[in-house]
Amino acid sequence: MSEGLIGRRLPRLEDPALLTGRGRFVDDIHIPGTLEAAFVRSPHPHARITRVDATAARRHPGVHAVYAYADLAPHLTANLIPADNRHLAFEANSRPPVLPVDEVCFVGEAVAIVVADSRYVAEDALALVEVDYDPVPGVSDCRAALAPGAPLAHLGAADNVVKTFQTAFGDCDAAFAGAPHVATISLKQHRGSAHSIEGRGVLARPDPVEDRLTVWSSTQGSHRVRNTLVELLRLDEDRVRVIVPDVGGAFGAKHIVYPEEVIVALAARLLGRPVKWIEDRREHFLAAVQERDQYWELEVAADRDGRLRGIRGRMIHDQGAYTLLGMNVPLNASLAMPGPYLLPAYQLDVTVVATNRVGVIPVRGAGYPEGVFAMERVMDSLARDLGLDRAEVRRRNLIPPERIPFDLPLKSRDGTVTRYDSGDFPLCQAKALAAADYAGFPARQETARAEGRYRGIGLANAVKITGRGPFETAIVRIGPSGKVTVHTGAMPMGQGTVTSFAQICADVLGLAPEDVTVVAGDTATVSLGIGGFGSRQTVNAGSSLLLAAREVRAKALAVGALVLEAAAEDLELRGGAVWIKGTDRQLPFAEIARALGGGVGYARPKDVSPGLEATGNFMPPDVTYGNACHVVEVEVDVGTGAVQILRYVVVNDSGKLINPMIVEGQIIGGVAHGIGNALFEWMGYDEGGQPLTTNFGEYLLPTAPVVPEIEIHHVVTPSTVNPLGVKGVGEAGVIPAAAAIIAAVENALEPFGVTLAEAPISPGRLVELMAAGRS
Amino acid sequence: MTAPAPGADARRITLTVNGRRHDVEVETRLTLADCLRHGLGLTGTHLGCEHGVCGACTVLVDGRSARSCLMLAVQANGAAITTVEGLAASDGTLHPLQQAFQAHHGLQCGFCTPGMLITLIEFLGDHPDPDAAAVREAIGGNLCRCTGYQGIVAATLDAARRMRAAP
């Protein structure tokens, strides 16, 4: 039973409850006496608040409280959401307030909370809260925000520049001097939202008997929420318990602590009643984080054979109104650009700009899709300018496998050298080209064109940092019941974490996965937790779990050897007991747990620590890099501009796979997100910062008819920096997707002289570009 | 939480949900979704957008799929409603479509899943032998952010085969 649980396509343990309506998402938790909240939100991109009068709202039947800044400030240690990312320090003006004092900086910013008997009544009362706004000019486009005299995103700021920094290595001047080929390229990528189908949500229950606060939040970081509440509400750690119930997707939007979580928790304490707030979709459009607005101006130097000599340029990043997670996204984008290619010299000057749009933090990909888009557009432009095949240009520039591990002369966020620990990039590309019959494409394209149809093919490579530490705890506990429980700070949000972890644990302890209970996202059971982001959980918590399970195994064997009077090598773990191999003599885990639990009269070895339990805190010595090559074939209707994806091939290297079915699910979902980024998802704002797309009629998510079957092939080069040999996969699918699709569309429209430098690209825009190309 | 507020316009209605009759007093403005979730405690039906696009809240009303976020509870007075809680057999055996969803990784976070299942139950009733394109069209009005739909399509085709073999 214990053999071979790693690497098997086992059905997920999460599924039966979710398939029968027995999942428990935050809004499914019903505590008698719970009040429901709604938020008064700014209708203006930028305004002064001159007066808040909640008198009428407070009198409305069924309303229990209305709190604005002045009401909550006395109960908060600070009115700023704490920063817990110290890299590239935060600017003073850019952290979000819990509630705004006298200025709102984006449409949807919460100004007050209304707490009532029901959400219906709370929403009725929203209209009765009188907020006097004095609108001031806002700024929407990050390039416009840099112009002299541009409106300021924050009153009192000197300008709209949040930060400037440079990512660079090599000698760009030398690379460009005398370069046989120099070209410029301008790119634009537009922001979209995370749009987990479950929005954010929080339920807070004060317990006056024990003076505790229990908070259920749909978040990617239980401990971060706990720590924020402890800091802002001045509570002891053991008085606040944050539990993360089933999470209906997250994709980055639930990565930070939002003002709403603090306000709801405080309201519950002030009212002495449970208070619940469930984000609706409009609120998600307005107030949940977004990503991808960047403008790149690049200059590329290359040899005639297409080999890169250097890339330099400037990137402007729209940070929105608030800096919620340091420079995470623009820094990642700048670090992602070199990717799997040999780039001798690189210099990117980044300007991070405040605008009156909702703040930016990672949405699935975290800057990597933008950096990869830039590099892959460079590759395609080189091929076009030099008359070379696009795959061949890439092949010539890919880092060869014999140079892995490869040190990129770039400092990562942790200040360490960027080291690609493993991978075979040319192999991945070759496999992807073969699987997609790239060689046969010109014939297919010609045949289609003869019939008046326009087909194109595109490819993109990407490397993604995964498995960032410093750790994620996993505890394996077996009590007198004999049942095995895993506690971890890792955060499931749909990725199948419970199943993957059960496989890892059961494999070591000789169990079936269903015999292992995985408890995640509860600050009461694990003292430390970092959370679910950056494709890091299987690497960190999975490795911690492996080490903890091995330790528990060793303890069980030691007790078994003593009690069964056998040599450890003659013992095996199977079915929740230690057996003498080939006999019917066994000692159940329950008995061992009693022995190690201090049971009187039980035999136990002197050198085994108490409890049939162990804590793993694997600390990866470095991050680990996954990579992928995507090849896409499309057909474009040149009349309507509609793009149909005919074929989508992924070759992915995420190291060893715990459950290939789950890994493939992550990749496919990521590709679908990338299809959205390439063709559909455009979060519109007017010039002043007023959102234009605030429902699913105006903002399009990829639907089943437009997402093709994704064909996946694995290359497995095990990670060298963790004992499982795994690399993260949560973001792998999305990163090269938009780049590959845009390349395919461009290739299809070659006869119309269309070059593409933006994403997403709508049918209307394609028609426009074709018309421009013809004239 | 769904008891009518004092003085609110309310009606007494009867709903038969998954074969069980419920007599409840509801505000006229209460959506069917909120009535099911908060009034009857059937939280398997989820709300993803509350404007009728995502399909997570889909239930069967007298055998036909409906967006329970766009329907008032009073409009369902007298109707027979099927929710995700009513799909498995009374002995707990999963419906072939539920089994196939697990076998083909047709769900990840599981939030859209109830609406997907209900939509596809209706679809398979009308189209017992569909092809993949028809399945994709059938769930074209149900949004999933996790799966890229691929496992859902595979599961539906597999369930259709199983259901044809053992009707």
PDB file of C-alpha atoms in Angstrom, chain A residues 201-448:
ATOM      1  CA  GLY A 201     -15.670  37.096   2.676  1.00  0.00           C
ATOM      2  CA  VAL A 202     -15.159  37.282   6.387  1.00  0.00           C
ATOM      3  CA  LEU A 203     -17.106  36.257   9.473  1.00  0.00           C
ATOM      4  CA  ALA A 204     -15.979  37.355  12.921  1.00  0.00           C
ATOM      5  CA  ARG A 205     -17.348  35.987  16.174  1.00  0.00           C
ATOM      6  CA  PRO A 206     -16.422  37.522  19.502  1.00  0.00           C
ATOM      7  CA  ASP A 207     -16.500  35.179  22.480  1.00  0.00           C
ATOM      8  CA  PRO A 208     -17.087  37.207  25.638  1.00  0.00           C
ATOM      9  CA  VAL A 209     -16.677  34.134  27.868  1.00  0.00           C
ATOM     10  CA  GLU A 210     -13.061  33.605  26.891  1.00  0.00           C
ATOM     11  CA  ASP A 211     -12.446  37.086  25.482  1.00  0.00           C
ATOM     12  CA  ARG A 212     -11.492  35.593  22.170  1.00  0.00           C
ATOM     13  CA  LEU A 213     -12.155  36.522  18.599  1.00  0.00           C
ATOM     14  CA  THR A 214     -12.649  33.823  15.987  1.00  0.00           C
ATOM     15  CA  VAL A 215     -12.467  34.935  12.384  1.00  0.00           C
ATOM     16  CA  TRP A 216     -13.309  32.862   9.336  1.00  0.00           C
ATOM     17  CA  SER A 217     -11.865  34.476   6.249  1.00  0.00           C
ATOM     18  CA  SER A 218     -11.630  33.474   2.624  1.00  0.00           C
ATOM     19  CA  THR A 219      -7.952  34.282   2.418  1.00  0.00           C
ATOM     20  CA  GLN A 220      -4.645  32.949   1.144  1.00  0.00           C
ATOM     21  CA  GLY A 221      -2.956  33.643   4.465  1.00  0.00           C
ATOM     22  CA  SER A 222      -4.577  32.778   7.784  1.00  0.00           C
ATOM     23  CA  HIS A 223      -1.622  33.874   9.861  1.00  0.00           C
ATOM     24  CA  ARG A 224      -1.200  37.150   8.028  1.00  0.00           C
ATOM     25  CA  VAL A 225      -4.827  37.985   8.842  1.00  0.00           C
ATOM     26  CA  ARG A 226      -4.284  36.926  12.445  1.00  0.00           C
ATOM     27  CA  ASN A 227      -1.119  38.996  12.774  1.00  0.00           C
ATOM     28  CA  THR A 228      -2.795  42.055  11.284  1.00  0.00           C
ATOM     29  CA  LEU A 229      -5.738  41.828  13.674  1.00  0.00           C
ATOM     30  CA  VAL A 230      -3.379  41.345  16.603  1.00  0.00           C
ATOM     31  CA  GLU A 231      -1.463  44.455  15.604  1.00  0.00           C
ATOM     32  CA  LEU A 232      -4.321  46.773  14.732  1.00  0.00           C
ATOM     33  CA  LEU A 233      -6.793  45.697  17.427  1.00  0.00           C
ATOM     34  CA  ARG A 234      -4.125  45.345  20.119  1.00  0.00           C
ATOM     35  CA  LEU A 235      -4.932  41.737  20.952  1.00  0.00           C
ATOM     36  CA  ASP A 236      -2.792  38.850  22.133  1.00  0.00           C
ATOM     37  CA  GLU A 237      -2.028  36.190  19.562  1.00  0.00           C
ATOM     38  CA  ASP A 238      -3.830  33.530  21.561  1.00  0.00           C
ATOM     39  CA  ARG A 239      -6.975  35.669  21.707  1.00  0.00           C
ATOM     40  CA  VAL A 240      -7.401  35.658  17.950  1.00  0.00           C
ATOM     41  CA  ARG A 241      -8.017  32.547  15.926  1.00  0.00           C
ATOM     42  CA  VAL A 242      -8.285  32.756  12.166  1.00  0.00           C
ATOM     43  CA  ILE A 243      -9.787  29.789  10.392  1.00  0.00           C
ATOM     44  CA  VAL A 244      -9.851  29.498   6.646  1.00  0.00           C
ATOM     45  CA  PRO A 245     -12.791  27.388   5.544  1.00  0.00           C
ATOM     46  CA  ASP A 246     -13.185  26.066   2.001  1.00  0.00           C
ATOM     47  CA  VAL A 247     -11.941  28.767  -0.345  1.00  0.00           C
ATOM     48  CA  GLY A 248     -13.660  29.162  -3.696  1.00  0.00           C
ATOM     49  CA  GLY A 249     -10.547  30.113  -5.615  1.00  0.00           C
ATOM     50  CA  ALA A 250      -8.233  33.020  -4.904  1.00  0.00           C
ATOM     51  CA  PHE A 251      -5.628  33.613  -7.663  1.00  0.00           C
ATOM     52  CA  GLY A 252      -3.931  36.406  -5.756  1.00  0.00           C
ATOM     53  CA  ALA A 253      -6.965  38.472  -4.853  1.00  0.00           C
ATOM     54  CA  LYS A 254      -7.027  36.948  -1.371  1.00  0.00           C
ATOM     55  CA  HIS A 255      -3.302  37.228  -0.764  1.00  0.00           C
ATOM     56  CA  ILE A 256      -3.289  40.450   1.216  1.00  0.00           C
ATOM     57  CA  VAL A 257      -5.194  41.554   4.263  1.00  0.00           C
ATOM     58  CA  TYR A 258      -7.874  44.004   3.237  1.00  0.00           C
ATOM     59  CA  PRO A 259      -9.419  46.813   5.268  1.00  0.00           C
ATOM     60  CA  GLU A 260     -12.735  44.940   5.199  1.00  0.00           C
ATOM     61  CA  GLU A 261     -11.279  42.071   7.264  1.00  0.00           C
ATOM     62  CA  VAL A 262     -10.108  44.462   9.963  1.00  0.00           C
ATOM     63  CA  ILE A 263     -13.313  46.487   9.970  1.00  0.00           C
ATOM     64  CA  VAL A 264     -15.591  43.449  10.214  1.00  0.00           C
ATOM     65  CA  ALA A 265     -13.537  41.969  13.051  1.00  0.00           C
ATOM     66  CA  LEU A 266     -13.596  45.261  14.927  1.00  0.00           C
ATOM     67  CA  ALA A 267     -17.323  45.722  14.335  1.00  0.00           C
ATOM     68  CA  ALA A 268     -17.967  42.268  15.806  1.00  0.00           C
ATOM     69  CA  ARG A 269     -15.990  43.160  18.908  1.00  0.00           C
ATOM     70  CA  LEU A 270     -17.724  46.501  19.331  1.00  0.00           C
ATOM     71  CA  LEU A 271     -21.179  44.977  18.878  1.00  0.00           C
ATOM     72  CA  GLY A 272     -20.524  41.766  20.778  1.00  0.00           C
ATOM     73  CA  ARG A 273     -22.202  39.858  17.944  1.00  0.00           C
ATOM     74  CA  PRO A 274     -20.954  37.790  15.033  1.00  0.00           C
ATOM     75  CA  VAL A 275     -20.662  39.957  11.922  1.00  0.00           C
ATOM     76  CA  LYS A 276     -20.374  38.657   8.383  1.00  0.00           C
ATOM     77  CA  TRP A 277     -19.465  40.388   5.158  1.00  0.00           C
ATOM     78  CA  ILE A 278     -19.574  38.619   1.815  1.00  0.00           C
ATOM     79  CA  GLU A 279     -18.085  40.437  -1.159  1.00  0.00           C
ATOM     80  CA  ASP A 280     -20.398  40.647  -4.137  1.00  0.00           C
ATOM     81  CA  ARG A 281     -19.109  40.600  -7.681  1.00  0.00           C
ATOM     82  CA  ARG A 282     -19.368  44.335  -8.154  1.00  0.00           C
ATOM     83  CA  GLU A 283     -17.234  44.836  -5.080  1.00  0.00           C
ATOM     84  CA  HIS A 284     -14.701  42.354  -6.462  1.00  0.00           C
ATOM     85  CA  PHE A 285     -14.494  44.425  -9.646  1.00  0.00           C
ATOM     86  CA  LEU A 286     -14.040  47.625  -7.658  1.00  0.00           C
ATOM     87  CA  ALA A 287     -12.066  46.749  -4.560  1.00  0.00           C
ATOM     88  CA  ALA A 288     -10.201  43.452  -5.018  1.00  0.00           C
ATOM     89  CA  VAL A 289      -6.669  43.777  -6.347  1.00  0.00           C
ATOM     90  CA  GLN A 290      -5.809  43.632 -10.040  1.00  0.00           C
ATOM     91  CA  GLU A 291      -2.678  43.203 -12.140  1.00  0.00           C
ATOM     92  CA  ARG A 292      -0.893  43.548 -15.450  1.00  0.00           C
ATOM     93  CA  ASP A 293      -0.928  47.250 -16.436  1.00  0.00           C
ATOM     94  CA  GLN A 294       2.566  47.886 -17.769  1.00  0.00           C
ATOM     95  CA  TYR A 295       4.158  49.786 -20.625  1.00  0.00           C
ATOM     96  CA  TRP A 296       7.522  48.604 -21.889  1.00  0.00           C
ATOM     97  CA  GLU A 297       9.842  50.557 -24.191  1.00  0.00           C
ATOM     98  CA  LEU A 298      12.711  48.301 -25.188  1.00  0.00           C
ATOM     99  CA  GLU A 299      15.774  48.403 -27.347  1.00  0.00           C
ATOM    100  CA  VAL A 300      17.271  45.111 -28.365  1.00  0.00           C
ATOM    101  CA  ALA A 301      20.735  44.420 -29.756  1.00  0.00           C
ATOM    102  CA  ALA A 302      21.447  41.150 -31.523  1.00  0.00           C
ATOM    103  CA  ASP A 303      23.850  39.474 -33.850  1.00  0.00           C
ATOM    104  CA  ARG A 304      22.766  38.679 -37.402  1.00  0.00           C
ATOM    105  CA  ASP A 305      22.132  35.089 -36.438  1.00  0.00           C
ATOM    106  CA  GLY A 306      19.564  36.245 -33.883  1.00  0.00           C
ATOM    107  CA  ARG A 307      21.664  35.762 -30.796  1.00  0.00           C
ATOM    108  CA  LEU A 308      20.892  38.355 -28.164  1.00  0.00           C
ATOM    109  CA  ARG A 309      23.582  40.842 -27.228  1.00  0.00           C
ATOM    110  CA  GLY A 310      21.603  43.019 -24.900  1.00  0.00           C
ATOM    111  CA  ILE A 311      18.243  44.478 -23.986  1.00  0.00           C
ATOM    112  CA  ARG A 312      17.691  47.837 -22.367  1.00  0.00           C
ATOM    113  CA  GLY A 313      14.768  50.080 -21.797  1.00  0.00           C
ATOM    114  CA  ARG A 314      12.136  51.382 -19.503  1.00  0.00           C
ATOM    115  CA  MET A 315       9.008  49.986 -17.957  1.00  0.00           C
ATOM    116  CA  ILE A 316       6.185  51.975 -16.415  1.00  0.00           C
ATOM    117  CA  HIS A 317       4.072  50.038 -13.965  1.00  0.00           C
ATOM    118  CA  ASP A 318       0.633  51.102 -12.795  1.00  0.00           C
ATOM    119  CA  GLN A 319       0.532  50.423  -9.070  1.00  0.00           C
ATOM    120  CA  GLY A 320      -2.961  51.792  -8.556  1.00  0.00           C
ATOM    121  CA  ALA A 321      -3.865  53.782  -5.496  1.00  0.00           C
ATOM    122  CA  TYR A 322      -2.041  51.727  -2.913  1.00  0.00           C
ATOM    123  CA  THR A 323       1.118  49.697  -2.546  1.00  0.00           C
ATOM    124  CA  LEU A 324      -0.097  46.597  -0.805  1.00  0.00           C
ATOM    125  CA  LEU A 325       2.817  44.235  -1.206  1.00  0.00           C
ATOM    126  CA  GLY A 326       5.901  46.280  -1.902  1.00  0.00           C
ATOM    127  CA  MET A 327       7.267  46.321  -5.414  1.00  0.00           C
ATOM    128  CA  ASN A 328       6.485  42.656  -5.844  1.00  0.00           C
ATOM    129  CA  VAL A 329       4.843  42.776  -9.282  1.00  0.00           C
ATOM    130  CA  PRO A 330       7.073  45.249 -11.144  1.00  0.00           C
ATOM    131  CA  LEU A 331      10.196  43.693  -9.628  1.00  0.00           C
ATOM    132  CA  ASN A 332       9.107  40.213 -10.655  1.00  0.00           C
ATOM    133  CA  ALA A 333       8.294  41.432 -14.152  1.00  0.00           C
ATOM    134  CA  SER A 334      11.783  42.878 -14.502  1.00  0.00           C
ATOM    135  CA  LEU A 335      13.388  39.702 -13.137  1.00  0.00           C
ATOM    136  CA  ALA A 336      11.268  37.467 -15.358  1.00  0.00           C
ATOM    137  CA  MET A 337      12.324  38.973 -18.637  1.00  0.00           C
ATOM    138  CA  PRO A 338      15.587  37.072 -19.264  1.00  0.00           C
ATOM    139  CA  GLY A 339      13.705  33.815 -18.733  1.00  0.00           C
ATOM    140  CA  PRO A 340      15.315  30.737 -20.261  1.00  0.00           C
ATOM    141  CA  TYR A 341      17.531  32.739 -22.607  1.00  0.00           C
ATOM    142  CA  LEU A 342      21.196  33.670 -22.610  1.00  0.00           C
ATOM    143  CA  LEU A 343      21.073  37.422 -22.308  1.00  0.00           C
ATOM    144  CA  PRO A 344      24.543  38.940 -21.935  1.00  0.00           C
ATOM    145  CA  ALA A 345      23.450  42.422 -20.881  1.00  0.00           C
ATOM    146  CA  TYR A 346      20.225  43.787 -19.501  1.00  0.00           C
ATOM    147  CA  GLN A 347      19.126  47.081 -18.100  1.00  0.00           C
ATOM    148  CA  LEU A 348      15.537  47.891 -17.262  1.00  0.00           C
ATOM    149  CA  ASP A 349      14.609  51.123 -15.555  1.00  0.00           C
ATOM    150  CA  VAL A 350      11.300  50.747 -13.804  1.00  0.00           C
ATOM    151  CA  THR A 351       8.992  53.531 -12.737  1.00  0.00           C
ATOM    152  CA  VAL A 352       6.194  52.513 -10.415  1.00  0.00           C
ATOM    153  CA  VAL A 353       3.335  54.943 -10.634  1.00  0.00           C
ATOM    154  CA  ALA A 354       0.374  55.689  -8.395  1.00  0.00           C
ATOM    155  CA  THR A 355      -3.002  56.087 -10.093  1.00  0.00           C
ATOM    156  CA  ASN A 356      -6.579  56.351  -8.927  1.00  0.00           C
ATOM    157  CA  ARG A 357      -7.364  52.733  -9.634  1.00  0.00           C
ATOM    158  CA  VAL A 358      -7.599  49.858  -7.189  1.00  0.00           C
ATOM    159  CA  GLY A 359      -4.195  48.676  -5.976  1.00  0.00           C
ATOM    160  CA  VAL A 360      -2.045  46.091  -7.731  1.00  0.00           C
ATOM    161  CA  ILE A 361      -0.669  42.905  -6.260  1.00  0.00           C
ATOM    162  CA  PRO A 362      -0.041  39.548  -7.907  1.00  0.00           C
ATOM    163  CA  VAL A 363      -2.871  37.991  -9.836  1.00  0.00           C
ATOM    164  CA  ARG A 364      -1.830  34.443 -10.854  1.00  0.00           C
ATOM    165  CA  GLY A 365       1.642  34.912 -12.339  1.00  0.00           C
ATOM    166  CA  ALA A 366       2.850  37.899 -10.309  1.00  0.00           C
ATOM    167  CA  GLY A 367       4.671  39.926 -12.935  1.00  0.00           C
ATOM    168  CA  TYR A 368       6.000  36.875 -14.752  1.00  0.00           C
ATOM    169  CA  PRO A 369       3.366  36.988 -17.511  1.00  0.00           C
ATOM    170  CA  GLU A 370       4.350  40.586 -18.248  1.00  0.00           C
ATOM    171  CA  GLY A 371       8.093  39.943 -18.301  1.00  0.00           C
ATOM    172  CA  VAL A 372       7.660  36.834 -20.432  1.00  0.00           C
ATOM    173  CA  PHE A 373       5.360  38.681 -22.821  1.00  0.00           C
ATOM    174  CA  ALA A 374       8.048  41.308 -23.293  1.00  0.00           C
ATOM    175  CA  MET A 375      10.820  38.790 -23.955  1.00  0.00           C
ATOM    176  CA  GLU A 376       8.750  36.638 -26.286  1.00  0.00           C
ATOM    177  CA  ARG A 377       7.671  39.706 -28.296  1.00  0.00           C
ATOM    178  CA  VAL A 378      11.383  40.546 -28.590  1.00  0.00           C
ATOM    179  CA  MET A 379      12.091  37.037 -29.897  1.00  0.00           C
ATOM    180  CA  ASP A 380       9.365  37.285 -32.520  1.00  0.00           C
ATOM    181  CA  SER A 381      10.532  40.721 -33.608  1.00  0.00           C
ATOM    182  CA  LEU A 382      14.075  39.413 -33.993  1.00  0.00           C
ATOM    183  CA  ALA A 383      12.860  36.560 -36.139  1.00  0.00           C
ATOM    184  CA  ARG A 384      10.824  38.899 -38.325  1.00  0.00           C
ATOM    185  CA  ASP A 385      13.589  41.473 -38.718  1.00  0.00           C
ATOM    186  CA  LEU A 386      16.328  38.945 -39.407  1.00  0.00           C
ATOM    187  CA  GLY A 387      14.282  36.619 -41.592  1.00  0.00           C
ATOM    188  CA  LEU A 388      14.656  33.705 -39.219  1.00  0.00           C
ATOM    189  CA  ASP A 389      12.254  31.088 -37.988  1.00  0.00           C
ATOM    190  CA  ARG A 390      10.758  32.039 -34.624  1.00  0.00           C
ATOM    191  CA  ALA A 391      11.521  28.705 -32.996  1.00  0.00           C
ATOM    192  CA  GLU A 392      15.053  28.737 -34.352  1.00  0.00           C
ATOM    193  CA  VAL A 393      15.781  32.184 -32.921  1.00  0.00           C
ATOM    194  CA  ARG A 394      14.652  30.913 -29.551  1.00  0.00           C
ATOM    195  CA  ARG A 395      16.636  27.701 -29.846  1.00  0.00           C
ATOM    196  CA  ARG A 396      19.816  29.647 -30.514  1.00  0.00           C
ATOM    197  CA  ASN A 397      19.281  31.728 -27.399  1.00  0.00           C
ATOM    198  CA  LEU A 398      18.079  29.081 -24.949  1.00  0.00           C
ATOM    199  CA  ILE A 399      20.369  28.238 -22.061  1.00  0.00           C
ATOM    200  CA  PRO A 400      21.770  24.785 -22.908  1.00  0.00           C
ATOM    201  CA  PRO A 401      21.208  21.993 -20.373  1.00  0.00           C
ATOM    202  CA  GLU A 402      24.927  21.590 -19.741  1.00  0.00           C
ATOM    203  CA  ARG A 403      24.978  25.093 -18.252  1.00  0.00           C
ATOM    204  CA  ILE A 404      22.378  24.161 -15.610  1.00  0.00           C
ATOM    205  CA  PRO A 405      22.554  25.044 -12.724  1.00  0.00           C
ATOM    206  CA  PHE A 406      22.709  28.468 -14.262  1.00  0.00           C
ATOM    207  CA  ASP A 407      23.443  31.617 -12.314  1.00  0.00           C
ATOM    208  CA  LEU A 408      21.745  34.661 -13.701  1.00  0.00           C
ATOM    209  CA  PRO A 409      23.736  37.650 -12.492  1.00  0.00           C
ATOM    210  CA  LEU A 410      20.629  39.116 -10.897  1.00  0.00           C
ATOM    211  CA  LYS A 411      19.834  39.432  -7.263  1.00  0.00           C
ATOM    212  CA  SER A 412      16.453  37.985  -6.377  1.00  0.00           C
ATOM    213  CA  ARG A 413      14.078  39.561  -3.887  1.00  0.00           C
ATOM    214  CA  ASP A 414      15.907  37.835  -1.066  1.00  0.00           C
ATOM    215  CA  GLY A 415      19.198  39.277  -2.205  1.00  0.00           C
ATOM    216  CA  THR A 416      20.483  35.895  -3.353  1.00  0.00           C
ATOM    217  CA  VAL A 417      21.801  35.101  -6.796  1.00  0.00           C
ATOM    218  CA  THR A 418      19.172  33.917  -9.238  1.00  0.00           C
ATOM    219  CA  ARG A 419      20.045  30.277  -9.859  1.00  0.00           C
ATOM    220  CA  TYR A 420      18.087  28.059 -12.198  1.00  0.00           C
ATOM    221  CA  ASP A 421      18.613  24.854 -10.251  1.00  0.00           C
ATOM    222  CA  SER A 422      17.369  22.434 -12.884  1.00  0.00           C
ATOM    223  CA  GLY A 423      15.615  22.205 -16.207  1.00  0.00           C
ATOM    224  CA  ASP A 424      16.199  21.437 -19.867  1.00  0.00           C
ATOM    225  CA  PHE A 425      14.797  24.331 -21.837  1.00  0.00           C
ATOM    226  CA  PRO A 426      15.764  23.208 -25.368  1.00  0.00           C
ATOM    227  CA  LEU A 427      14.266  19.788 -24.709  1.00  0.00           C
ATOM    228  CA  CYS A 428      10.978  21.341 -23.631  1.00  0.00           C
ATOM    229  CA  GLN A 429      10.819  23.493 -26.737  1.00  0.00           C
ATOM    230  CA  ALA A 430      11.744  20.609 -29.034  1.00  0.00           C
ATOM    231  CA  LYS A 431       9.069  18.406 -27.496  1.00  0.00           C
ATOM    232  CA  ALA A 432       6.456  21.118 -27.758  1.00  0.00           C
ATOM    233  CA  LEU A 433       7.281  21.790 -31.406  1.00  0.00           C
ATOM    234  CA  ALA A 434       7.110  18.101 -32.206  1.00  0.00           C
ATOM    235  CA  ALA A 435       3.836  17.598 -30.371  1.00  0.00           C
ATOM    236  CA  ALA A 436       2.272  20.558 -32.153  1.00  0.00           C
ATOM    237  CA  ASP A 437       3.691  19.517 -35.530  1.00  0.00           C
ATOM    238  CA  TYR A 438       5.316  22.908 -35.901  1.00  0.00           C
ATOM    239  CA  ALA A 439       7.237  21.664 -38.891  1.00  0.00           C
ATOM    240  CA  GLY A 440       4.016  20.825 -40.688  1.00  0.00           C
ATOM    241  CA  PHE A 441       2.402  24.160 -39.955  1.00  0.00           C
ATOM    242  CA  PRO A 442       3.447  26.094 -43.077  1.00  0.00           C
ATOM    243  CA  ALA A 443       1.576  23.544 -45.169  1.00  0.00           C
ATOM    244  CA  ARG A 444      -1.502  23.835 -42.963  1.00  0.00           C
ATOM    245  CA  GLN A 445      -1.305  27.598 -43.141  1.00  0.00           C
ATOM    246  CA  GLU A 446      -0.997  27.547 -46.907  1.00  0.00           C
ATOM    247  CA  THR A 447      -3.924  25.180 -47.317  1.00  0.00           C
ATOM    248  CA  ALA A 448      -6.077  27.349 -45.083  1.00  0.00           C
TER     249      ALA A 448
END
